[in-house]
């Protein structure tokens, strides 16, 4: 039988309880039970006046609003507030009833600018939730996976200007310079000249992306290395996405354990290489008990290998194919003789040590006269003087240790877990939490977005595990206390009635 006038209940007046309107298995209900949100008050207490001014919005509700946005991947704060207006579960999570006015979408932005900007509040929130995961022994930091993904910046690709690229200061520069001079002195060479003040000004530590728009100029000398910088979001970096598409983006470097718990993160311009930004992330996670660190080929550099091995951590890095022209001998075909400190070519000729350059590579060169008569010359070098040069980094022994670790039993299976851990985190963040692009400007706001997004992901996982194990505690709400009081009064009345009936019979 067909039913008609199904909308006749639209104007019906009802008495409802907000708690009854949210399903017991709703994600927000589970998350609300999984953690005590009062920890936020301790983090922001210094940002509010204690004895004057108008009453502010509840800081917990203020933080929960962007939590909803990143948890459900809502595009913007404006859209989030619209969703809160009509979603009972969102209102319940924020502590609003059906008649309460939803905060204006600009409220969080104003509070961020006036209170939370240039603070580590959001990183503290992420750390607090991570510590909750540690309390239940869910995190295993012995095997850590590191990688980076790119988030498209809110910047027009056509609104850019070129500026002079400053050379970045490497985190290992001082140590490398010291060991280069020691190596040169051991081979009877003079130490390299130290950089002058003028060189330091030219090669300062300014990142190769971003900057002040006032630095932009059209008067750039020819043959000067330049970079593309966005005039909309100068702190982002020009990143080549795929084969044909270039965009301004941010690089989000992330570390996780084998169970998929996010352990740390850093935000950098999109055009900075992973090996250069690794030190910032490593400083955050190096003291958590790492035994093996798994990373892709972008991190396979002598400096990173030395840094990890000296700290007692096993770096698991993949095989990297030699970047040699087709038809030429590969570098591994030139055998290094450690005792005589020389290389032996495929024709059993010796390449002797000549110098150690400023990049830390020893240069081994052959005799041009002998190589001119070599039958393998066309497969060896195309140099005009027939001299073959092979380089070896002074930290090459650390790279050889990495190769030994890669060949150990079980390491191949461990490296294959990258797709189930760090790559899965990136995929989930992009598909479900709005991580493909950002609507925010600047690195500081990106740190807020990344911190809250990763906190949401860890908290969602923690809440589901606690629910499965029966560890969620029902909170004593006002409604529960009223119902408990009513039941207590009923039981007391029934007891009194039964007592009087018993006495009357006696």
One Martini backbone bead per residue (centre of mass of N, CA, C, O) as a GRO file, in nm:
protein
  506
    1UNK     BB    1   0.097   0.036   0.023
    2UNK     BB    2   0.066   0.364  -0.025
    3UNK     BB    3   0.239   0.643   0.099
    4UNK     BB    4   0.127   0.954   0.231
    5UNK     BB    5   0.230   1.230   0.379
    6UNK     BB    6   0.538   1.213   0.506
    7UNK     BB    7   0.555   1.542   0.601
    8UNK     BB    8   0.361   1.578   0.866
    9UNK     BB    9   0.617   1.593   1.094
   10UNK     BB   10   0.773   1.865   1.062
   11UNK     BB   11   0.580   2.039   1.288
   12UNK     BB   12   0.644   1.868   1.521
   13UNK     BB   13   0.637   1.852   1.868
   14UNK     BB   14   0.925   1.762   2.067
   15UNK     BB   15   1.083   1.559   2.320
   16UNK     BB   16   1.438   1.555   2.341
   17UNK     BB   17   1.748   1.382   2.351
   18UNK     BB   18   2.061   1.424   2.245
   19UNK     BB   19   2.183   1.146   2.329
   20UNK     BB   20   1.959   0.972   2.168
   21UNK     BB   21   2.042   1.090   1.867
   22UNK     BB   22   2.312   0.932   1.914
   23UNK     BB   23   2.472   0.680   1.830
   24UNK     BB   24   2.665   0.448   1.997
   25UNK     BB   25   2.854   0.394   1.718
   26UNK     BB   26   2.961   0.663   1.686
   27UNK     BB   27   3.255   0.814   1.630
   28UNK     BB   28   3.229   1.061   1.824
   29UNK     BB   29   3.154   0.896   2.073
   30UNK     BB   30   3.412   0.728   2.085
   31UNK     BB   31   3.613   0.966   2.096
   32UNK     BB   32   3.499   1.104   2.355
   33UNK     BB   33   3.579   0.844   2.536
   34UNK     BB   34   3.897   0.809   2.467
   35UNK     BB   35   3.923   1.113   2.582
   36UNK     BB   36   4.040   1.382   2.779
   37UNK     BB   37   3.973   1.719   2.697
   38UNK     BB   38   4.095   1.886   2.949
   39UNK     BB   39   4.395   1.927   2.849
   40UNK     BB   40   4.349   2.199   2.697
   41UNK     BB   41   4.338   2.395   2.935
   42UNK     BB   42   4.646   2.370   3.009
   43UNK     BB   43   4.753   2.481   2.724
   44UNK     BB   44   4.563   2.775   2.734
   45UNK     BB   45   4.572   2.939   3.007
   46UNK     BB   46   4.782   3.175   2.909
   47UNK     BB   47   4.572   3.298   2.677
   48UNK     BB   48   4.400   3.390   2.927
   49UNK     BB   49   4.209   3.573   3.125
   50UNK     BB   50   4.123   3.558   3.482
   51UNK     BB   51   3.981   3.876   3.570
   52UNK     BB   52   3.897   3.972   3.268
   53UNK     BB   53   3.653   4.019   3.057
   54UNK     BB   54   3.496   3.835   2.842
   55UNK     BB   55   3.352   3.559   2.778
   56UNK     BB   56   3.458   3.280   2.629
   57UNK     BB   57   3.510   3.036   2.440
   58UNK     BB   58   3.542   2.718   2.454
   59UNK     BB   59   3.840   2.568   2.392
   60UNK     BB   60   3.740   2.284   2.326
   61UNK     BB   61   3.540   2.369   2.105
   62UNK     BB   62   3.751   2.521   1.933
   63UNK     BB   63   3.912   2.251   1.867
   64UNK     BB   64   3.677   2.062   1.766
   65UNK     BB   65   3.606   2.196   1.500
   66UNK     BB   66   3.867   2.119   1.333
   67UNK     BB   67   3.839   1.822   1.395
   68UNK     BB   68   3.593   1.779   1.219
   69UNK     BB   69   3.715   1.876   0.955
   70UNK     BB   70   3.959   1.660   0.945
   71UNK     BB   71   3.802   1.398   0.999
   72UNK     BB   72   3.594   1.461   0.730
   73UNK     BB   73   3.716   1.647   0.500
   74UNK     BB   74   3.649   1.941   0.505
   75UNK     BB   75   3.719   2.211   0.318
   76UNK     BB   76   3.603   2.431   0.531
   77UNK     BB   77   3.500   2.633   0.788
   78UNK     BB   78   3.237   2.726   0.664
   79UNK     BB   79   3.130   2.437   0.603
   80UNK     BB   80   3.148   2.328   0.890
   81UNK     BB   81   2.933   2.519   1.018
   82UNK     BB   82   2.703   2.419   0.838
   83UNK     BB   83   2.712   2.124   0.938
   84UNK     BB   84   2.659   2.180   1.240
   85UNK     BB   85   2.367   2.295   1.215
   86UNK     BB   86   2.249   1.987   1.096
   87UNK     BB   87   2.428   1.814   1.302
   88UNK     BB   88   2.383   1.636   1.583
   89UNK     BB   89   2.663   1.508   1.639
   90UNK     BB   90   2.822   1.770   1.634
   91UNK     BB   91   2.671   1.911   1.863
   92UNK     BB   92   2.727   1.700   2.079
   93UNK     BB   93   3.041   1.717   2.065
   94UNK     BB   94   3.032   2.042   2.142
   95UNK     BB   95   2.775   2.103   2.344
   96UNK     BB   96   2.517   2.148   2.171
   97UNK     BB   97   2.211   2.241   2.108
   98UNK     BB   98   1.943   2.298   1.894
   99UNK     BB   99   1.944   2.629   1.983
  100UNK     BB  100   2.224   2.683   1.941
  101UNK     BB  101   2.469   2.883   1.829
  102UNK     BB  102   2.686   2.882   1.582
  103UNK     BB  103   2.981   2.960   1.520
  104UNK     BB  104   3.163   3.151   1.347
  105UNK     BB  105   3.397   3.089   1.100
  106UNK     BB  106   3.603   3.326   1.214
  107UNK     BB  107   3.671   3.248   1.508
  108UNK     BB  108   3.918   3.065   1.478
  109UNK     BB  109   4.098   3.261   1.318
  110UNK     BB  110   4.112   3.477   1.541
  111UNK     BB  111   4.227   3.297   1.764
  112UNK     BB  112   4.479   3.216   1.613
  113UNK     BB  113   4.601   3.503   1.577
  114UNK     BB  114   4.580   3.593   1.895
  115UNK     BB  115   4.683   3.302   2.040
  116UNK     BB  116   4.823   3.050   1.848
  117UNK     BB  117   5.029   3.195   1.715
  118UNK     BB  118   5.352   3.092   1.746
  119UNK     BB  119   5.282   2.802   1.849
  120UNK     BB  120   5.271   2.451   1.995
  121UNK     BB  121   4.977   2.346   2.037
  122UNK     BB  122   4.929   2.126   1.808
  123UNK     BB  123   5.173   1.953   1.887
  124UNK     BB  124   5.071   1.894   2.175
  125UNK     BB  125   4.817   1.747   2.092
  126UNK     BB  126   4.959   1.526   1.936
  127UNK     BB  127   5.138   1.425   2.174
  128UNK     BB  128   4.911   1.349   2.371
  129UNK     BB  129   4.781   1.131   2.193
  130UNK     BB  130   5.037   0.962   2.161
  131UNK     BB  131   5.067   0.898   2.467
  132UNK     BB  132   4.807   0.732   2.482
  133UNK     BB  133   4.921   0.507   2.300
  134UNK     BB  134   5.159   0.434   2.490
  135UNK     BB  135   4.996   0.344   2.744
  136UNK     BB  136   4.875   0.083   2.564
  137UNK     BB  137   5.104  -0.044   2.391
  138UNK     BB  138   5.081   0.032   2.057
  139UNK     BB  139   5.373   0.126   2.027
  140UNK     BB  140   5.659   0.050   1.792
  141UNK     BB  141   5.983   0.206   1.768
  142UNK     BB  142   6.194   0.004   1.638
  143UNK     BB  143   6.024   0.047   1.362
  144UNK     BB  144   6.080   0.301   1.119
  145UNK     BB  145   5.894   0.510   0.891
  146UNK     BB  146   6.005   0.718   0.611
  147UNK     BB  147   5.840   1.003   0.454
  148UNK     BB  148   5.706   1.198   0.172
  149UNK     BB  149   5.458   1.445   0.099
  150UNK     BB  150   5.234   1.635  -0.113
  151UNK     BB  151   5.082   1.963  -0.080
  152UNK     BB  152   4.880   2.169  -0.220
  153UNK     BB  153   4.883   2.491  -0.267
  154UNK     BB  154   4.740   2.822  -0.232
  155UNK     BB  155   4.846   2.869  -0.560
  156UNK     BB  156   4.917   3.036  -0.837
  157UNK     BB  157   5.109   2.943  -1.109
  158UNK     BB  158   5.109   3.249  -1.243
  159UNK     BB  159   5.193   3.369  -0.954
  160UNK     BB  160   5.518   3.472  -1.018
  161UNK     BB  161   5.869   3.489  -0.921
  162UNK     BB  162   6.199   3.560  -0.947
  163UNK     BB  163   6.484   3.442  -0.755
  164UNK     BB  164   6.758   3.416  -0.588
  165UNK     BB  165   6.947   3.142  -0.511
  166UNK     BB  166   7.020   3.004  -0.209
  167UNK     BB  167   7.239   2.838  -0.033
  168UNK     BB  168   7.231   2.570   0.164
  169UNK     BB  169   7.269   2.458   0.485
  170UNK     BB  170   7.410   2.184   0.596
  171UNK     BB  171   7.400   1.969   0.870
  172UNK     BB  172   7.710   1.847   0.779
  173UNK     BB  173   7.924   2.068   0.701
  174UNK     BB  174   8.133   2.085   0.932
  175UNK     BB  175   8.212   1.786   0.945
  176UNK     BB  176   8.295   1.758   0.649
  177UNK     BB  177   8.517   1.973   0.644
  178UNK     BB  178   8.696   1.837   0.855
  179UNK     BB  179   8.732   1.556   0.704
  180UNK     BB  180   8.854   1.665   0.448
  181UNK     BB  181   9.114   1.785   0.571
  182UNK     BB  182   9.211   1.520   0.694
  183UNK     BB  183   9.229   1.366   0.424
  184UNK     BB  184   9.428   1.554   0.281
  185UNK     BB  185   9.657   1.532   0.489
  186UNK     BB  186   9.690   1.220   0.459
  187UNK     BB  187   9.765   1.283   0.132
  188UNK     BB  188   9.938   1.563   0.115
  189UNK     BB  189   9.730   1.795   0.138
  190UNK     BB  190   9.580   2.085   0.138
  191UNK     BB  191   9.368   2.263   0.284
  192UNK     BB  192   9.089   2.411   0.261
  193UNK     BB  193   8.943   2.696   0.227
  194UNK     BB  194   8.787   2.914   0.398
  195UNK     BB  195   8.516   3.086   0.435
  196UNK     BB  196   8.415   3.382   0.376
  197UNK     BB  197   8.206   3.635   0.443
  198UNK     BB  198   8.110   3.660   0.151
  199UNK     BB  199   8.032   3.361   0.116
  200UNK     BB  200   7.824   3.358   0.347
  201UNK     BB  201   7.634   3.561   0.209
  202UNK     BB  202   7.591   3.390  -0.052
  203UNK     BB  203   7.582   3.109   0.146
  204UNK     BB  204   7.328   3.084   0.304
  205UNK     BB  205   7.044   2.949   0.504
  206UNK     BB  206   6.848   3.003   0.295
  207UNK     BB  207   6.598   2.889   0.155
  208UNK     BB  208   6.503   2.770  -0.179
  209UNK     BB  209   6.228   2.876  -0.055
  210UNK     BB  210   6.077   3.142  -0.044
  211UNK     BB  211   5.992   3.457   0.107
  212UNK     BB  212   6.013   3.785   0.052
  213UNK     BB  213   5.855   3.984  -0.176
  214UNK     BB  214   6.080   4.215  -0.160
  215UNK     BB  215   6.303   4.028  -0.311
  216UNK     BB  216   6.185   4.081  -0.565
  217UNK     BB  217   6.328   4.082  -0.904
  218UNK     BB  218   6.426   4.185  -1.243
  219UNK     BB  219   6.743   4.235  -1.162
  220UNK     BB  220   6.894   3.971  -1.303
  221UNK     BB  221   7.159   3.822  -1.369
  222UNK     BB  222   7.319   3.647  -1.571
  223UNK     BB  223   7.391   3.325  -1.482
  224UNK     BB  224   7.171   3.298  -1.254
  225UNK     BB  225   7.038   3.132  -1.001
  226UNK     BB  226   6.694   3.041  -0.999
  227UNK     BB  227   6.362   3.074  -0.857
  228UNK     BB  228   6.035   2.989  -0.797
  229UNK     BB  229   5.795   3.226  -0.658
  230UNK     BB  230   5.528   3.291  -0.478
  231UNK     BB  231   5.303   3.564  -0.425
  232UNK     BB  232   5.086   3.419  -0.242
  233UNK     BB  233   5.295   3.170  -0.129
  234UNK     BB  234   5.622   3.197  -0.045
  235UNK     BB  235   5.660   2.920   0.139
  236UNK     BB  236   5.643   2.768  -0.097
  237UNK     BB  237   5.709   2.513  -0.359
  238UNK     BB  238   5.839   2.411  -0.659
  239UNK     BB  239   5.669   2.126  -0.798
  240UNK     BB  240   5.710   1.818  -0.958
  241UNK     BB  241   5.418   1.661  -1.098
  242UNK     BB  242   5.528   1.437  -1.260
  243UNK     BB  243   5.580   1.503  -1.606
  244UNK     BB  244   5.388   1.792  -1.657
  245UNK     BB  245   5.334   1.893  -1.358
  246UNK     BB  246   5.331   2.213  -1.190
  247UNK     BB  247   5.355   2.306  -0.836
  248UNK     BB  248   5.263   2.439  -0.545
  249UNK     BB  249   5.415   2.316  -0.234
  250UNK     BB  250   5.418   2.084   0.038
  251UNK     BB  251   5.631   1.903   0.256
  252UNK     BB  252   5.546   1.595   0.433
  253UNK     BB  253   5.724   1.470   0.692
  254UNK     BB  254   5.709   1.121   0.800
  255UNK     BB  255   5.652   0.910   1.093
  256UNK     BB  256   5.629   0.550   1.156
  257UNK     BB  257   5.515   0.254   1.244
  258UNK     BB  258   5.416  -0.080   1.187
  259UNK     BB  259   5.107   0.010   1.295
  260UNK     BB  260   5.050   0.326   1.195
  261UNK     BB  261   5.179   0.528   1.386
  262UNK     BB  262   5.222   0.860   1.437
  263UNK     BB  263   5.537   1.023   1.544
  264UNK     BB  264   5.601   1.246   1.312
  265UNK     BB  265   5.668   1.590   1.181
  266UNK     BB  266   5.723   1.800   0.884
  267UNK     BB  267   5.753   2.127   0.725
  268UNK     BB  268   5.809   2.202   0.373
  269UNK     BB  269   5.909   2.290   0.093
  270UNK     BB  270   5.851   2.130  -0.218
  271UNK     BB  271   6.173   2.173  -0.331
  272UNK     BB  272   6.285   1.998  -0.108
  273UNK     BB  273   6.484   1.759  -0.022
  274UNK     BB  274   6.466   1.490   0.183
  275UNK     BB  275   6.773   1.484   0.274
  276UNK     BB  276   6.763   1.788   0.391
  277UNK     BB  277   6.496   1.744   0.595
  278UNK     BB  278   6.557   1.501   0.792
  279UNK     BB  279   6.681   1.626   1.054
  280UNK     BB  280   6.421   1.753   1.172
  281UNK     BB  281   6.277   1.478   1.220
  282UNK     BB  282   6.499   1.322   1.374
  283UNK     BB  283   6.510   1.506   1.630
  284UNK     BB  284   6.215   1.408   1.727
  285UNK     BB  285   6.277   1.062   1.713
  286UNK     BB  286   6.565   0.956   1.828
  287UNK     BB  287   6.448   0.897   2.151
  288UNK     BB  288   6.230   0.630   2.110
  289UNK     BB  289   6.385   0.350   2.013
  290UNK     BB  290   6.547   0.304   1.756
  291UNK     BB  291   6.669   0.040   1.529
  292UNK     BB  292   6.499   0.080   1.254
  293UNK     BB  293   6.526   0.261   0.941
  294UNK     BB  294   6.285   0.329   0.687
  295UNK     BB  295   6.364   0.415   0.343
  296UNK     BB  296   6.407   0.560   0.059
  297UNK     BB  297   6.620   0.665  -0.198
  298UNK     BB  298   6.624   0.972  -0.105
  299UNK     BB  299   6.802   0.879   0.171
  300UNK     BB  300   7.061   0.778   0.005
  301UNK     BB  301   7.317   0.897   0.197
  302UNK     BB  302   7.607   0.943   0.362
  303UNK     BB  303   7.501   1.130   0.591
  304UNK     BB  304   7.263   0.954   0.689
  305UNK     BB  305   7.418   0.695   0.740
  306UNK     BB  306   7.607   0.815   0.955
  307UNK     BB  307   7.398   0.926   1.154
  308UNK     BB  308   7.264   0.648   1.223
  309UNK     BB  309   7.508   0.464   1.290
  310UNK     BB  310   7.628   0.646   1.519
  311UNK     BB  311   7.335   0.600   1.681
  312UNK     BB  312   7.254   0.281   1.644
  313UNK     BB  313   7.113   0.271   1.355
  314UNK     BB  314   6.941   0.092   1.110
  315UNK     BB  315   6.961   0.140   0.770
  316UNK     BB  316   6.689   0.093   0.535
  317UNK     BB  317   6.791   0.079   0.201
  318UNK     BB  318   6.767   0.075  -0.122
  319UNK     BB  319   6.829   0.002  -0.431
  320UNK     BB  320   7.050   0.188  -0.656
  321UNK     BB  321   7.072   0.271  -0.964
  322UNK     BB  322   7.298   0.337  -1.184
  323UNK     BB  323   7.382   0.660  -1.346
  324UNK     BB  324   7.456   0.529  -1.641
  325UNK     BB  325   7.535   0.506  -1.942
  326UNK     BB  326   7.477   0.344  -2.208
  327UNK     BB  327   7.761   0.131  -2.266
  328UNK     BB  328   7.881   0.159  -1.981
  329UNK     BB  329   8.048   0.131  -1.711
  330UNK     BB  330   8.004   0.053  -1.403
  331UNK     BB  331   8.110   0.130  -1.091
  332UNK     BB  332   8.125  -0.175  -0.981
  333UNK     BB  333   8.356  -0.250  -1.202
  334UNK     BB  334   8.522  -0.083  -1.004
  335UNK     BB  335   8.775  -0.176  -0.793
  336UNK     BB  336   8.844  -0.147  -0.456
  337UNK     BB  337   9.158  -0.079  -0.290
  338UNK     BB  338   9.221  -0.038   0.039
  339UNK     BB  339   9.528  -0.070   0.078
  340UNK     BB  340   9.613   0.121  -0.188
  341UNK     BB  341   9.409   0.331  -0.265
  342UNK     BB  342   9.240   0.209  -0.528
  343UNK     BB  343   9.153   0.145  -0.867
  344UNK     BB  344   9.015  -0.119  -1.076
  345UNK     BB  345   8.978  -0.190  -1.387
  346UNK     BB  346   8.864  -0.409  -1.633
  347UNK     BB  347   9.189  -0.380  -1.747
  348UNK     BB  348   9.386  -0.370  -1.493
  349UNK     BB  349   9.395  -0.073  -1.411
  350UNK     BB  350   9.509   0.215  -1.242
  351UNK     BB  351   9.345   0.432  -1.003
  352UNK     BB  352   9.456   0.719  -0.861
  353UNK     BB  353   9.507   0.943  -0.630
  354UNK     BB  354   9.450   1.311  -0.622
  355UNK     BB  355   9.176   1.414  -0.460
  356UNK     BB  356   8.967   1.625  -0.239
  357UNK     BB  357   8.680   1.761  -0.253
  358UNK     BB  358   8.429   1.981  -0.129
  359UNK     BB  359   8.209   1.724  -0.129
  360UNK     BB  360   8.384   1.453  -0.029
  361UNK     BB  361   8.545   1.348  -0.288
  362UNK     BB  362   8.738   1.116  -0.418
  363UNK     BB  363   8.988   1.121  -0.676
  364UNK     BB  364   9.024   0.883  -0.944
  365UNK     BB  365   9.291   0.840  -1.185
  366UNK     BB  366   9.408   0.785  -1.491
  367UNK     BB  367   9.613   0.710  -1.760
  368UNK     BB  368   9.600   0.849  -2.067
  369UNK     BB  369   9.813   0.686  -2.230
  370UNK     BB  370   9.706   0.400  -2.153
  371UNK     BB  371   9.399   0.447  -2.243
  372UNK     BB  372   9.437   0.499  -2.552
  373UNK     BB  373   9.498   0.166  -2.596
  374UNK     BB  374   9.225   0.076  -2.502
  375UNK     BB  375   8.959  -0.140  -2.592
  376UNK     BB  376   8.750   0.008  -2.359
  377UNK     BB  377   8.720   0.318  -2.403
  378UNK     BB  378   8.416   0.348  -2.507
  379UNK     BB  379   8.318   0.220  -2.210
  380UNK     BB  380   8.455   0.447  -2.016
  381UNK     BB  381   8.532   0.721  -2.195
  382UNK     BB  382   8.502   1.079  -2.340
  383UNK     BB  383   8.753   1.209  -2.293
  384UNK     BB  384   9.005   1.391  -2.440
  385UNK     BB  385   9.250   1.260  -2.244
  386UNK     BB  386   9.158   0.960  -2.148
  387UNK     BB  387   9.042   1.016  -1.854
  388UNK     BB  388   8.949   0.840  -1.570
  389UNK     BB  389   8.687   0.908  -1.324
  390UNK     BB  390   8.664   0.818  -0.977
  391UNK     BB  391   8.443   0.829  -0.704
  392UNK     BB  392   8.477   0.870  -0.333
  393UNK     BB  393   8.346   0.883  -0.041
  394UNK     BB  394   8.443   0.929   0.289
  395UNK     BB  395   8.146   0.774   0.366
  396UNK     BB  396   8.128   0.493   0.214
  397UNK     BB  397   8.128   0.275   0.444
  398UNK     BB  398   7.831   0.335   0.524
  399UNK     BB  399   7.708   0.235   0.256
  400UNK     BB  400   7.811  -0.057   0.288
  401UNK     BB  401   7.649  -0.117   0.541
  402UNK     BB  402   7.373  -0.080   0.410
  403UNK     BB  403   7.407  -0.319   0.216
  404UNK     BB  404   7.431  -0.533   0.436
  405UNK     BB  405   7.154  -0.483   0.563
  406UNK     BB  406   6.982  -0.540   0.305
  407UNK     BB  407   7.091  -0.858   0.303
  408UNK     BB  408   6.940  -0.934   0.532
  409UNK     BB  409   6.734  -1.117   0.707
  410UNK     BB  410   6.406  -0.969   0.647
  411UNK     BB  411   6.444  -0.684   0.499
  412UNK     BB  412   6.262  -0.714   0.254
  413UNK     BB  413   5.995  -0.741   0.414
  414UNK     BB  414   6.021  -0.475   0.570
  415UNK     BB  415   6.023  -0.283   0.324
  416UNK     BB  416   5.737  -0.380   0.217
  417UNK     BB  417   5.576  -0.224   0.460
  418UNK     BB  418   5.540   0.062   0.344
  419UNK     BB  419   5.255   0.017   0.203
  420UNK     BB  420   5.120  -0.046   0.506
  421UNK     BB  421   5.205   0.238   0.629
  422UNK     BB  422   5.303   0.519   0.510
  423UNK     BB  423   5.133   0.498   0.246
  424UNK     BB  424   4.859   0.463   0.390
  425UNK     BB  425   4.855   0.730   0.535
  426UNK     BB  426   4.855   0.909   0.283
  427UNK     BB  427   4.601   0.791   0.153
  428UNK     BB  428   4.404   0.853   0.385
  429UNK     BB  429   4.455   1.160   0.404
  430UNK     BB  430   4.365   1.222   0.107
  431UNK     BB  431   4.079   1.077   0.099
  432UNK     BB  432   3.955   1.160   0.415
  433UNK     BB  433   4.136   1.453   0.509
  434UNK     BB  434   4.224   1.678   0.301
  435UNK     BB  435   4.551   1.628   0.173
  436UNK     BB  436   4.587   1.736  -0.126
  437UNK     BB  437   4.504   2.022  -0.013
  438UNK     BB  438   4.508   2.375   0.065
  439UNK     BB  439   4.342   2.675   0.222
  440UNK     BB  440   4.621   2.778   0.320
  441UNK     BB  441   4.858   3.011   0.444
  442UNK     BB  442   5.146   2.902   0.517
  443UNK     BB  443   5.339   2.722   0.740
  444UNK     BB  444   5.189   2.759   1.011
  445UNK     BB  445   4.909   2.653   0.911
  446UNK     BB  446   5.017   2.380   0.819
  447UNK     BB  447   5.097   2.280   1.100
  448UNK     BB  448   4.809   2.275   1.202
  449UNK     BB  449   4.684   2.083   0.996
  450UNK     BB  450   4.876   1.841   1.038
  451UNK     BB  451   4.847   1.804   1.343
  452UNK     BB  452   4.533   1.755   1.345
  453UNK     BB  453   4.521   1.527   1.139
  454UNK     BB  454   4.710   1.326   1.290
  455UNK     BB  455   4.547   1.329   1.551
  456UNK     BB  456   4.289   1.211   1.427
  457UNK     BB  457   4.410   0.942   1.329
  458UNK     BB  458   4.508   0.840   1.603
  459UNK     BB  459   4.237   0.869   1.759
  460UNK     BB  460   4.062   0.687   1.585
  461UNK     BB  461   4.231   0.433   1.634
  462UNK     BB  462   4.220   0.432   1.943
  463UNK     BB  463   3.910   0.420   1.978
  464UNK     BB  464   3.862   0.146   1.832
  465UNK     BB  465   4.044  -0.024   2.017
  466UNK     BB  466   3.903   0.042   2.288
  467UNK     BB  467   3.628  -0.070   2.202
  468UNK     BB  468   3.720  -0.362   2.139
  469UNK     BB  469   3.844  -0.390   2.452
  470UNK     BB  470   3.660  -0.235   2.663
  471UNK     BB  471   3.791   0.082   2.751
  472UNK     BB  472   3.541   0.243   2.764
  473UNK     BB  473   3.408   0.519   2.942
  474UNK     BB  474   3.138   0.615   3.108
  475UNK     BB  475   3.001   0.911   3.149
  476UNK     BB  476   2.884   1.145   3.388
  477UNK     BB  477   2.596   1.268   3.327
  478UNK     BB  478   2.320   1.446   3.398
  479UNK     BB  479   2.120   1.233   3.299
  480UNK     BB  480   2.235   0.991   3.459
  481UNK     BB  481   2.197   1.117   3.739
  482UNK     BB  482   1.889   1.150   3.724
  483UNK     BB  483   1.818   0.852   3.672
  484UNK     BB  484   1.954   0.748   3.928
  485UNK     BB  485   1.776   0.910   4.127
  486UNK     BB  486   1.504   0.796   4.042
  487UNK     BB  487   1.567   0.498   4.104
  488UNK     BB  488   1.629   0.545   4.404
  489UNK     BB  489   1.348   0.654   4.483
  490UNK     BB  490   1.185   0.410   4.395
  491UNK     BB  491   1.322   0.203   4.580
  492UNK     BB  492   1.250   0.351   4.846
  493UNK     BB  493   0.942   0.345   4.817
  494UNK     BB  494   0.911   0.039   4.789
  495UNK     BB  495   1.039  -0.025   5.063
  496UNK     BB  496   0.835   0.131   5.237
  497UNK     BB  497   0.581  -0.021   5.148
  498UNK     BB  498   0.676  -0.309   5.229
  499UNK     BB  499   0.723  -0.242   5.527
  500UNK     BB  500   0.431  -0.162   5.599
  501UNK     BB  501   0.297  -0.429   5.514
  502UNK     BB  502   0.449  -0.606   5.718
  503UNK     BB  503   0.359  -0.460   5.981
  504UNK     BB  504   0.048  -0.496   5.943
  505UNK     BB  505   0.051  -0.813   5.956
  506UNK     BB  506   0.184  -0.814   6.247
   0.00000   0.00000   0.00000
